[in-house]
């Protein structure tokens, strides 16, 4: 019997929660429902949920408005509680590695190994004569537990808890050609975090989350132009800045560019062997929509810059009464949520 599968993804960000339902097959996914609901600014701080009720309410409202019937949910966890590192370990198959990873991880993780949940991906099974390269992911168990209990309270069954770096990479790979000999910088610029990865083909060479993100621009605007956070946010989103001092605005943008440029420069020493620069930079997240962002990055890093469009291959039902946002405009913001569904379908 043909069964139409459907998957619910929740991307809980500090600025907004993205709720997405996708139907179809892993090759032909179609977004049928979508909502983006903003949170009060204190609800999630440094990746930690401070106001649980606001977050629960926001998700409940979205699920209700979209008439979501799914029980299973795929989601991601980000922030300080996640460590991703490329490590070398002795050659072995995937299931052996699953058993060994705990012992290997011990030397790379600054926490007690009992306090973390571990996951891994074999990147290069032949990194040396007897060794392979593995991407190790460690998440603080408390953070994972807190996330799972949030979903259970909503009567949802979490089936996959991914990290944003992988969901962004997945949606990128789904939409863009695989180029094993090119180095792509994937920068997902959120409200509190920017996740940066270096990928070529389907290999993630390096990934790191930094706290230089749109919030830095909001703070710079507040400082330079003497306006409050609300006003700064609206200037960033609408580009309407006529009533603020143009000199102050320019200073804020430059200060943000400096911070962001430095954050990128810090990871350049980790460019994989054989690459001296990016062949292309692809940006996503709310920060990719800040006016002038592609131009700034292109100039500073001497590579073409593109704002990710996750809907090149990924479909959406434009007649659905449950899509109440402008899909094309918000594509870069939906990237992680859409990427998550690819693992769940
Ligand atoms: N059209 C737009 N133009 C410019 N900035 C925008 C636009 N839309 C949203 N933003 C900004 O992007 C930020 C939100 O981006 P995003 O939704 O990716 O973050 P988040 O996932 O909630 O946060 P994080 O993952 O860092 O916790 C907000 O600060 C918002 O002001
Ligand atoms: Mg986010």
XYZ file of N, CA and C in Angstrom, residues 1 48 72 79 86 91 145 171 193 221 225-226 237 257 266 275 282 289 299 323:
60
model
N 0.858 -1.212 0.000
C 0.000 0.000 0.000
C 0.882 1.247 0.000
N 19.865 28.749 25.696
C 19.168 28.089 26.794
C 17.758 28.649 26.934
N 5.267 12.652 15.628
C 6.722 12.581 15.628
C 7.298 13.928 15.208
N 24.002 25.720 20.265
C 24.489 26.506 21.386
C 25.759 25.956 21.985
N 36.590 17.314 14.364
C 37.089 16.274 13.477
C 38.214 15.547 14.210
N 41.122 2.678 12.026
C 40.161 2.214 11.029
C 39.255 1.137 11.610
N 18.314 16.324 27.317
C 17.161 15.941 28.144
C 16.135 17.052 28.216
N 20.257 20.610 3.485
C 19.363 21.327 2.570
C 20.171 21.964 1.438
N 23.371 33.034 17.115
C 24.483 32.187 16.691
C 24.675 32.212 15.191
N 23.576 49.061 16.718
C 22.622 50.115 16.345
C 22.112 50.853 17.579
N 23.186 54.648 17.531
C 22.096 55.555 17.169
C 21.224 55.927 18.363
N 21.529 55.333 19.534
C 20.757 55.649 20.735
C 19.287 55.277 20.605
N 15.060 44.785 9.684
C 14.140 43.997 8.870
C 13.546 44.787 7.706
N 30.161 44.534 10.643
C 30.983 43.891 9.609
C 32.343 43.496 10.164
N 38.876 33.992 12.013
C 39.344 33.053 13.042
C 39.265 31.606 12.593
N 43.219 23.887 -0.007
C 42.364 25.034 -0.302
C 42.922 26.289 0.350
N 27.973 30.539 0.792
C 26.512 30.525 0.701
C 25.969 30.833 2.086
N 19.777 38.110 5.244
C 18.861 39.065 4.604
C 19.196 40.513 4.947
N 33.483 41.077 -0.805
C 34.649 41.949 -0.868
C 35.733 41.509 0.109
N 0.191 27.771 4.811
C 1.467 28.462 4.646
C 1.158 29.953 4.670
